[in-house]
PDB file of C-alpha atoms and ligand atoms in Angstrom:
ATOM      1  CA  UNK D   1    -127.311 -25.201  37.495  1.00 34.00           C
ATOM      2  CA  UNK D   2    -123.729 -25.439  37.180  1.00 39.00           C
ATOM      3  CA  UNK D   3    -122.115 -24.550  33.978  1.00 50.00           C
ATOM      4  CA  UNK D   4    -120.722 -26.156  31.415  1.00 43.00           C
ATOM      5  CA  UNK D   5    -116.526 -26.031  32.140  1.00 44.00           C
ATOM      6  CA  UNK D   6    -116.094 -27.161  28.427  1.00 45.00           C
ATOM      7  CA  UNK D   7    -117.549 -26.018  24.939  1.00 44.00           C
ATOM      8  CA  UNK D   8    -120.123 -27.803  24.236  1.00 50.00           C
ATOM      9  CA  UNK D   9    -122.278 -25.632  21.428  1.00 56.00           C
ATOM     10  CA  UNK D  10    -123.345 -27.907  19.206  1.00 59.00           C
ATOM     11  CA  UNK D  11    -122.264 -25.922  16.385  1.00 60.00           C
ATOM     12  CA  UNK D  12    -119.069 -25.991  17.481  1.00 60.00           C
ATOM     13  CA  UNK D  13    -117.126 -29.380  16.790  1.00 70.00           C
ATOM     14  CA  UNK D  14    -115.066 -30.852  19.935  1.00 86.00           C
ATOM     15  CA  UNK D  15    -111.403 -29.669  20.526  1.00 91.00           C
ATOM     16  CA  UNK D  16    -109.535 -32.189  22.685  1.00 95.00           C
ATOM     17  CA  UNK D  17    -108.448 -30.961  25.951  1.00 97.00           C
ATOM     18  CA  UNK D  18    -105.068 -29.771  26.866  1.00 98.00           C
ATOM     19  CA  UNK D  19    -103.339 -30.730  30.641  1.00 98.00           C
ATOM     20  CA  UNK D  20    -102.341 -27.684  32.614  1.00 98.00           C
ATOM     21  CA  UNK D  21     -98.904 -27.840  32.150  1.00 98.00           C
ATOM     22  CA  UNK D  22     -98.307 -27.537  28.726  1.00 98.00           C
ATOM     23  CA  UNK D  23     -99.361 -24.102  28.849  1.00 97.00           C
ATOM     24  CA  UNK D  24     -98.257 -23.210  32.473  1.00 98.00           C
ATOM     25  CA  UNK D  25     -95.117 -20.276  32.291  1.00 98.00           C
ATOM     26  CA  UNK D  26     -92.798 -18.628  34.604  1.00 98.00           C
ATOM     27  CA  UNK D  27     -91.080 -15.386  33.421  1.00 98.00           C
ATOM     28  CA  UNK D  28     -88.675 -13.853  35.516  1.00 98.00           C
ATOM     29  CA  UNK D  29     -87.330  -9.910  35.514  1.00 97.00           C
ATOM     30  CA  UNK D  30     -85.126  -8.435  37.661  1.00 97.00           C
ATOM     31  CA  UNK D  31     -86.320  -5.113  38.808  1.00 97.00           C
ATOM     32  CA  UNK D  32     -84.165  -1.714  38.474  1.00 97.00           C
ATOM     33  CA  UNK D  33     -84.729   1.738  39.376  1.00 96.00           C
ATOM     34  CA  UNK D  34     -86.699   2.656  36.225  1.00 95.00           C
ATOM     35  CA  UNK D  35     -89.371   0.242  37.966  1.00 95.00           C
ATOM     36  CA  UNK D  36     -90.051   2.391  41.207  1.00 95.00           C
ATOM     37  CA  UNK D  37     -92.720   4.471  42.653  1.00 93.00           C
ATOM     38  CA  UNK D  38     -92.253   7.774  44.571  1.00 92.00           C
ATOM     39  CA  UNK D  39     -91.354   5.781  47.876  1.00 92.00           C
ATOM     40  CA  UNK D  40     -88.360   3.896  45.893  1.00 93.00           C
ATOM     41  CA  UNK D  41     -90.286   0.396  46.197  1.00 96.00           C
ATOM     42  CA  UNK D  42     -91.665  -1.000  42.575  1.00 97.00           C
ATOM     43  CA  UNK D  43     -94.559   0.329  41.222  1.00 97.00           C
ATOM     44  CA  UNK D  44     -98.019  -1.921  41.137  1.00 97.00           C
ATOM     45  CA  UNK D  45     -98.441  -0.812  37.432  1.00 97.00           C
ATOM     46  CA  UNK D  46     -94.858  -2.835  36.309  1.00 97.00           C
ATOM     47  CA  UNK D  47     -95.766  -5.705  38.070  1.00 98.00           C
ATOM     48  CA  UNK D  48     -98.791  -5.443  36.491  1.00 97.00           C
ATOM     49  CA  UNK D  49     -97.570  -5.115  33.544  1.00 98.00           C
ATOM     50  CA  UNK D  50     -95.487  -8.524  34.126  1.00 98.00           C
ATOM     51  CA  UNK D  51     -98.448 -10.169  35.248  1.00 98.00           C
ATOM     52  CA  UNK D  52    -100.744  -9.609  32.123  1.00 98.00           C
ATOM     53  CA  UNK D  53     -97.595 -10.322  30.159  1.00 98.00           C
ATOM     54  CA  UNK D  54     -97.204 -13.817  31.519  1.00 98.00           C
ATOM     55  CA  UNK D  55    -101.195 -14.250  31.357  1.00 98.00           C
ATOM     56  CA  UNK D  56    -101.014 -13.263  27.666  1.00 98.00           C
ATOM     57  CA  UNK D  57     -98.537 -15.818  26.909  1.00 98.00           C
ATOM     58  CA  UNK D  58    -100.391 -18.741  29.210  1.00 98.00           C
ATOM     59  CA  UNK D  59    -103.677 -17.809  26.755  1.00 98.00           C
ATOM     60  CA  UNK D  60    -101.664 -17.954  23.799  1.00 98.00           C
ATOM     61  CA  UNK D  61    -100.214 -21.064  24.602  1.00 98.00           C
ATOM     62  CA  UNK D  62    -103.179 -22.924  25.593  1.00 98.00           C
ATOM     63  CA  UNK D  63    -105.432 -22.007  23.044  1.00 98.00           C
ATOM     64  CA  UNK D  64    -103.099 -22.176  19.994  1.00 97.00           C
ATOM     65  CA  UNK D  65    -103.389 -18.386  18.667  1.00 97.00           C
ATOM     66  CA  UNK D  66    -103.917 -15.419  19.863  1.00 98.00           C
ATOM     67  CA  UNK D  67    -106.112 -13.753  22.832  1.00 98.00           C
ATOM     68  CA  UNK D  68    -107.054 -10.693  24.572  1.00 98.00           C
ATOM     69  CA  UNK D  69    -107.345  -9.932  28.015  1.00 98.00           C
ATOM     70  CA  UNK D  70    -110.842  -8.780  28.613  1.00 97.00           C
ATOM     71  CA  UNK D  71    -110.912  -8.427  32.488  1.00 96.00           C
ATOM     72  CA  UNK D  72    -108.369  -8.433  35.222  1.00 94.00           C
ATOM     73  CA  UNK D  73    -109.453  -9.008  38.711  1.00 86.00           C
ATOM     74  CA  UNK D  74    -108.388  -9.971  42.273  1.00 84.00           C
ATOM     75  CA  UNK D  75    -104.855  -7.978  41.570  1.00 95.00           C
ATOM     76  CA  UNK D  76    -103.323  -8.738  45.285  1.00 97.00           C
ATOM     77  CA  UNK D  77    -100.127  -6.771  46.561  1.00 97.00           C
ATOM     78  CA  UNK D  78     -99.326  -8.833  49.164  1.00 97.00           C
ATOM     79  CA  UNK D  79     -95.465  -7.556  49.947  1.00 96.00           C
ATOM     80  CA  UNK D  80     -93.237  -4.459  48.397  1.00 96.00           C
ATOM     81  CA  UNK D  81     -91.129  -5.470  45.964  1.00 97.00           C
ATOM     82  CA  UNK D  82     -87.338  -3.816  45.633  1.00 96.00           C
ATOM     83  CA  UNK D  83     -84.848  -2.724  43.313  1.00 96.00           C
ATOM     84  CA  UNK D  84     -82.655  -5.671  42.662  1.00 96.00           C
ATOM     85  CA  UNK D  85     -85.450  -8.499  43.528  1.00 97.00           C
ATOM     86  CA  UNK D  86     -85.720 -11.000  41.169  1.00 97.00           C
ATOM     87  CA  UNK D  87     -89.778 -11.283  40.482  1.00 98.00           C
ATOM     88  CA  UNK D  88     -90.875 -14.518  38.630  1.00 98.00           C
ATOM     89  CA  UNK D  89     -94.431 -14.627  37.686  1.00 98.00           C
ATOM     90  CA  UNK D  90     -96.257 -17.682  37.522  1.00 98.00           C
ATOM     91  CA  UNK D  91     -98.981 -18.608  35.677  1.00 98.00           C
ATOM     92  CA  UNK D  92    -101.572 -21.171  34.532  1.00 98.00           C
ATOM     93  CA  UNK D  93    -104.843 -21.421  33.261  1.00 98.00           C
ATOM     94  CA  UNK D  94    -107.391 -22.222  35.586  1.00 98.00           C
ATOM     95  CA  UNK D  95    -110.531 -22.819  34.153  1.00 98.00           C
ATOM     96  CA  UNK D  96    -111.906 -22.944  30.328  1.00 98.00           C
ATOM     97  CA  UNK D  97    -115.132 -21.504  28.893  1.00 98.00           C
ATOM     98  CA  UNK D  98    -116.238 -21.882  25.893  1.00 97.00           C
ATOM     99  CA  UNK D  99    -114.201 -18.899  24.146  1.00 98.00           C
ATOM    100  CA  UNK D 100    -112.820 -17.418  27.636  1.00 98.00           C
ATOM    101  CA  UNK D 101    -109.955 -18.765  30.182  1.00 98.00           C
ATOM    102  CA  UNK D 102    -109.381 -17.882  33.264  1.00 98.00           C
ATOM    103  CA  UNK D 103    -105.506 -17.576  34.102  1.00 98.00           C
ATOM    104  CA  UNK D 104    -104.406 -17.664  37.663  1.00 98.00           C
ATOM    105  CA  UNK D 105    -101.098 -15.500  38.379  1.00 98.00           C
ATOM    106  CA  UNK D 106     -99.037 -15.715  41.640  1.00 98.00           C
ATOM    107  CA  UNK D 107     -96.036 -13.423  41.662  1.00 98.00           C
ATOM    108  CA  UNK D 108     -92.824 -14.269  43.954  1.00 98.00           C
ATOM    109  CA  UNK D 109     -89.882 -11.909  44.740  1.00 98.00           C
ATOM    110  CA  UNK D 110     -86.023 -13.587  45.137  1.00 97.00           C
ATOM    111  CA  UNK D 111     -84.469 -10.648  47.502  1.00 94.00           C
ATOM    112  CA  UNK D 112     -81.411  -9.448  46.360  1.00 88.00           C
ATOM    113  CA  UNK D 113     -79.493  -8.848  49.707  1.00 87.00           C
ATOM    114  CA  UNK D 114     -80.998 -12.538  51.836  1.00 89.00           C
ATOM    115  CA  UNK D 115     -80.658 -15.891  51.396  1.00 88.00           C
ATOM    116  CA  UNK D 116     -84.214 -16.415  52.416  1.00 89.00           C
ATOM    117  CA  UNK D 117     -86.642 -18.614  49.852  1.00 91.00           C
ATOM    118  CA  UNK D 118     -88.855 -16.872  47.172  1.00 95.00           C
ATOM    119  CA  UNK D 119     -91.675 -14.795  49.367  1.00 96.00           C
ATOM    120  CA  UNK D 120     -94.742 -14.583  47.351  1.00 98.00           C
ATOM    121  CA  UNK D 121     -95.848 -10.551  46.660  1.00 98.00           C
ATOM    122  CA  UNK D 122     -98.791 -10.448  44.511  1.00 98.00           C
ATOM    123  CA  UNK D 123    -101.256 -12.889  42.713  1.00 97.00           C
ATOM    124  CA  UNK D 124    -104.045 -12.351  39.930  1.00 98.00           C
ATOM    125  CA  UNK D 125    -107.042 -13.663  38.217  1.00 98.00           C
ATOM    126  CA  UNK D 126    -107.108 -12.929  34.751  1.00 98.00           C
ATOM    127  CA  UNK D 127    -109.889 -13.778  32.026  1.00 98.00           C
ATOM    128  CA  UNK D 128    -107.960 -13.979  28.233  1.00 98.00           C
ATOM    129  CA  UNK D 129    -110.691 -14.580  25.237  1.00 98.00           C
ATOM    130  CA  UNK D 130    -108.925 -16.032  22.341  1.00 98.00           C
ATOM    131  CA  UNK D 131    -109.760 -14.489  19.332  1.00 98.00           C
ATOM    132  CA  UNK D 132    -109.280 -15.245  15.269  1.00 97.00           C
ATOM    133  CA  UNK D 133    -107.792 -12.285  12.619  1.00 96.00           C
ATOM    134  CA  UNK D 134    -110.692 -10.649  12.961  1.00 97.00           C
ATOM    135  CA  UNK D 135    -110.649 -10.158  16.563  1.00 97.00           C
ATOM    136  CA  UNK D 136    -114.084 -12.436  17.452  1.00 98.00           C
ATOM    137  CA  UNK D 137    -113.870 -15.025  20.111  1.00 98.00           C
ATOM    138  CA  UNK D 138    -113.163 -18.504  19.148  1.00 98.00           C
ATOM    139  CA  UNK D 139    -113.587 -21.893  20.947  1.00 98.00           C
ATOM    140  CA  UNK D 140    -110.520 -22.418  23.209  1.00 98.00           C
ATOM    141  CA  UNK D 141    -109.706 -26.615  24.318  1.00 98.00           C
ATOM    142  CA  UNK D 142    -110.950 -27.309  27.467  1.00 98.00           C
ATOM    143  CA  UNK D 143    -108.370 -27.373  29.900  1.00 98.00           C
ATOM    144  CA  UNK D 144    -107.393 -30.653  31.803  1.00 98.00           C
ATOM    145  CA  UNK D 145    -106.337 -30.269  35.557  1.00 98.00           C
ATOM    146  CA  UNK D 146    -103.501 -32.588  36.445  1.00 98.00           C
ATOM    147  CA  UNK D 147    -103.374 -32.879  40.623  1.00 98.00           C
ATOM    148  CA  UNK D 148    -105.835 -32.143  43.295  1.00 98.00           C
ATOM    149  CA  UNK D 149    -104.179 -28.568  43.468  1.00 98.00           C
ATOM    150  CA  UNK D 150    -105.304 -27.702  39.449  1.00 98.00           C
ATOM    151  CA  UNK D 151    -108.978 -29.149  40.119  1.00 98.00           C
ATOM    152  CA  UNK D 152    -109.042 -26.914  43.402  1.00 98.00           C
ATOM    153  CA  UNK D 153    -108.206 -24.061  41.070  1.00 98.00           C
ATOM    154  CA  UNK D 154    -110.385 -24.894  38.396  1.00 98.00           C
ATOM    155  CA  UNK D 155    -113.557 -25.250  40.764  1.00 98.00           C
ATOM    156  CA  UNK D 156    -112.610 -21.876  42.647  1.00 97.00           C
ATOM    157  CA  UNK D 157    -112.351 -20.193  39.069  1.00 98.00           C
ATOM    158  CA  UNK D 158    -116.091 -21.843  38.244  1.00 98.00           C
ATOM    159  CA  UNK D 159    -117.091 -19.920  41.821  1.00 97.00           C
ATOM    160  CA  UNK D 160    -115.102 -16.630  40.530  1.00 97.00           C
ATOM    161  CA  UNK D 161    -117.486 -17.071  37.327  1.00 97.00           C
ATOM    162  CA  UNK D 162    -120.497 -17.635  39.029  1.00 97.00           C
ATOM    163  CA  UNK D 163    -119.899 -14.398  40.740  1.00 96.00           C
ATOM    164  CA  UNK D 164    -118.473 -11.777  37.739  1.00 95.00           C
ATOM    165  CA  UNK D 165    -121.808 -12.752  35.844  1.00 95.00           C
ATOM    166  CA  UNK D 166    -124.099 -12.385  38.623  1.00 97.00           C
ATOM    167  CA  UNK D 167    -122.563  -9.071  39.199  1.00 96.00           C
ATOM    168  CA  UNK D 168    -122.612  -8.159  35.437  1.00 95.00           C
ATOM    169  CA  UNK D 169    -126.226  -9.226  34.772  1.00 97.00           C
ATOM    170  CA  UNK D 170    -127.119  -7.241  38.359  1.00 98.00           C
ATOM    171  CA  UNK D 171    -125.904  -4.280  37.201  1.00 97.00           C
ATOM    172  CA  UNK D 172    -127.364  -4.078  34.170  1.00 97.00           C
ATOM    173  CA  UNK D 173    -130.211  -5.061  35.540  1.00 97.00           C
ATOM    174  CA  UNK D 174    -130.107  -1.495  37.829  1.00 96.00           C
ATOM    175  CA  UNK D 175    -129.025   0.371  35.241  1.00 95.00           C
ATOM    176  CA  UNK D 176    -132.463  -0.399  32.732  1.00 95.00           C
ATOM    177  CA  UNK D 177    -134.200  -0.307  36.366  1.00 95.00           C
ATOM    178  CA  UNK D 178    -133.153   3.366  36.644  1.00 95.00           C
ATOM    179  CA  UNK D 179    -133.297   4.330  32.829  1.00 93.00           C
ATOM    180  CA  UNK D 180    -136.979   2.871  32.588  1.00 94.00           C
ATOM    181  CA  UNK D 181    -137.566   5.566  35.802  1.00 94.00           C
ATOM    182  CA  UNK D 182    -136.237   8.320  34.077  1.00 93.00           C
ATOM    183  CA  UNK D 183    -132.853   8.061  36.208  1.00 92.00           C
ATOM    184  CA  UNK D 184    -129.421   8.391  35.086  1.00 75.00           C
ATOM    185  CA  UNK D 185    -130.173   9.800  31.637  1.00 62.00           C
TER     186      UNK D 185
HETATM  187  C1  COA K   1    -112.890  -9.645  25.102  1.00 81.43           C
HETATM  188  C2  COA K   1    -113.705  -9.514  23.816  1.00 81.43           C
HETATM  189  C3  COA K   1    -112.996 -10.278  22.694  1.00 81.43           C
HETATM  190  C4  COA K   1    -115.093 -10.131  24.088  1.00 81.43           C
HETATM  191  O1  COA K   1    -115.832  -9.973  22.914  1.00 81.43           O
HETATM  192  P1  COA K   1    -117.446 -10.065  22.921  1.00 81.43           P
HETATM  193  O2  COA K   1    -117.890  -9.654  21.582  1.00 81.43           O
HETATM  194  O3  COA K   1    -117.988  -9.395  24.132  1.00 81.43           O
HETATM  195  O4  COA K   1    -117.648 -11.611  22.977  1.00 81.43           O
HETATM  196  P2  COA K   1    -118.460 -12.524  24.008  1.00 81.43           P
HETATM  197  O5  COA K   1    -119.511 -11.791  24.745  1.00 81.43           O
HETATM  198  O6  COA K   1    -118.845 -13.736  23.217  1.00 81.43           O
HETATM  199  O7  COA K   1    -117.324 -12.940  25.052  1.00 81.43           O
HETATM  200  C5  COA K   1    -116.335 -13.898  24.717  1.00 81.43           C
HETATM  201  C6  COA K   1    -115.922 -14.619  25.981  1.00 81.43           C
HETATM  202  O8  COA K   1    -115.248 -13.693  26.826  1.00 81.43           O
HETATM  203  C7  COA K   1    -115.926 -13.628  28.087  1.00 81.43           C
HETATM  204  N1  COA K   1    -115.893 -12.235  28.503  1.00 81.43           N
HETATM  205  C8  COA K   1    -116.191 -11.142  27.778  1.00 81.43           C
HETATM  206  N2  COA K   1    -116.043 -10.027  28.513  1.00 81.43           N
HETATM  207  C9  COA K   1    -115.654 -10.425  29.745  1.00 81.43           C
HETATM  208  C10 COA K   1    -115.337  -9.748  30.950  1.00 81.43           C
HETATM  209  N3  COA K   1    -115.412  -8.432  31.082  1.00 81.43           N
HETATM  210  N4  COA K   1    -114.975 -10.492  32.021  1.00 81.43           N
HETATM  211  C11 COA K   1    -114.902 -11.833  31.947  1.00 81.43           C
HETATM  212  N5  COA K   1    -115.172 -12.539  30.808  1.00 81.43           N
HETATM  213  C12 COA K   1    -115.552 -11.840  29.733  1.00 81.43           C
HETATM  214  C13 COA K   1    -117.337 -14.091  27.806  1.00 81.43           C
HETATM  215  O9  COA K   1    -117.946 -14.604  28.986  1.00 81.43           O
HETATM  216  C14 COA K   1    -117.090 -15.170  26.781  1.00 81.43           C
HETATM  217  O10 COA K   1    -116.626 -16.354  27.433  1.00 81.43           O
HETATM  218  P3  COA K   1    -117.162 -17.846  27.064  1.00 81.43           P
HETATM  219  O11 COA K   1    -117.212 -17.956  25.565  1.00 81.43           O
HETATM  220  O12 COA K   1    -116.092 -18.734  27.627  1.00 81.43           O
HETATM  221  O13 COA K   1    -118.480 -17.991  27.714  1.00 81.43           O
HETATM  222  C15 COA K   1    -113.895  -8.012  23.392  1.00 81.43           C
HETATM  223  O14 COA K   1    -114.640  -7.351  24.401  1.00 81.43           O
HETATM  224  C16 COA K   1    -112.589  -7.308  23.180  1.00 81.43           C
HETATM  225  O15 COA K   1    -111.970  -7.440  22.111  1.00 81.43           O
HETATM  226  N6  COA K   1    -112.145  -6.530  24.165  1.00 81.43           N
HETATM  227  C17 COA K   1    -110.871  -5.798  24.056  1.00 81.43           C
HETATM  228  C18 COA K   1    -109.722  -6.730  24.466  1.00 81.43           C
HETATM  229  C19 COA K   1    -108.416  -6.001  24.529  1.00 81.43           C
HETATM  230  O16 COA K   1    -108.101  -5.186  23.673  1.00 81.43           O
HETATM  231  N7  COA K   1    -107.626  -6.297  25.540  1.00 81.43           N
HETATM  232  C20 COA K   1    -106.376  -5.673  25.764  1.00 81.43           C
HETATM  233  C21 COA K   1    -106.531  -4.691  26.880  1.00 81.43           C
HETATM  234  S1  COA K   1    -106.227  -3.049  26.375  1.00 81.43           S
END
């Protein structure tokens, strides 16, 4: 059965839906030398870094408040990126849960020294929980896709989904396997 994209817990009232781009975000960094790894390109971790940044602020801005990250997957590296690049880092939310959004991250490099269009380096799936002052998840608006490209990211997200809970409930599933045999203990 497919799941619901939108909340729809009957104790929960109905929050009206919010398009894609009023939360979508670009935030741009030039790199320096303070960003690089031993071979003098820029470390994964700082773009990283960027990436979960402009996630963060995507999850914010869609669901009014604030919200965590609680998983990061599907981090691609796709190109080096150099001292003096200009990085912007896209990013929009994908899907919506019922508490959870998925944020979808692609990360472009400006080269310092060419001419040459933005060349995209990295991109990344993220999954941001909104949460109230006390830190427990609260019901996020459903997001509305805009063009055929948003709705192709939204259903690919759904897949994503489909697959990080299988996994989850698989493993677990193992793990009591092997505890109920004595294993692993
Ligand atoms: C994320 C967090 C709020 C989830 O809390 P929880 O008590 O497990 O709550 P739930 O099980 O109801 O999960 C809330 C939502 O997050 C989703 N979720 C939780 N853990 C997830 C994970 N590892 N991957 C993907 N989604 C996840 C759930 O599917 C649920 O989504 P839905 O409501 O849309 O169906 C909690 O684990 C937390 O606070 N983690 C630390 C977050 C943090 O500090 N991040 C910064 C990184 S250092």
């Amino acid at each position: 059965m497919t799941e619901q994209a939108t909340g729809a817990d009957p104790d929960t009232p109905e929050i009206p839906g919010k398009p894609t781009s009023a939360s979508r975000t670009t935030l741009s960094h030039i790199m320096t030398h303070a960003d690089t790894n031993l071979l003098g390109t820029v470390h994964g971790g700082v773009i990283m870094k960027l990436v979960d940044d402009a996630a963060g602020a995507v999850a914010g801005r869609h669901s009014g408040g604030p919200a965590v990250t609680a998983s990061m997957d599907e981090m691609a590296f796709l190109e080096p990126v150099r001292v003096g690049d200009l990085v912007h880092v896209k990013a929009q939310v994908n899907w919506t849960g019922r508490t959870s959004m998925e944020v979808g991250v692609r990360v472009l490099a400006e080269r310092w020294n060419e001419s040459a269009p933005a060349t995209q380096v990295g991109s990344a799936y993220l999954v941001f929980a909104a949460v109230d002052a006390d830190g427990t998840p609260r019901p996020v608006p459903p997001v509305l896709p805009e063009t055929e490209r948003d709705e192709r990211r939204r259903q690919e997200a759904q897949i994503r989904r489909t697959h990080r809970l299988a996994r989850r409930r698989a493993i677990t599933e193992l793990r009591e396997k092997r505890a109920a045999e004595g294993l692993d203990v």
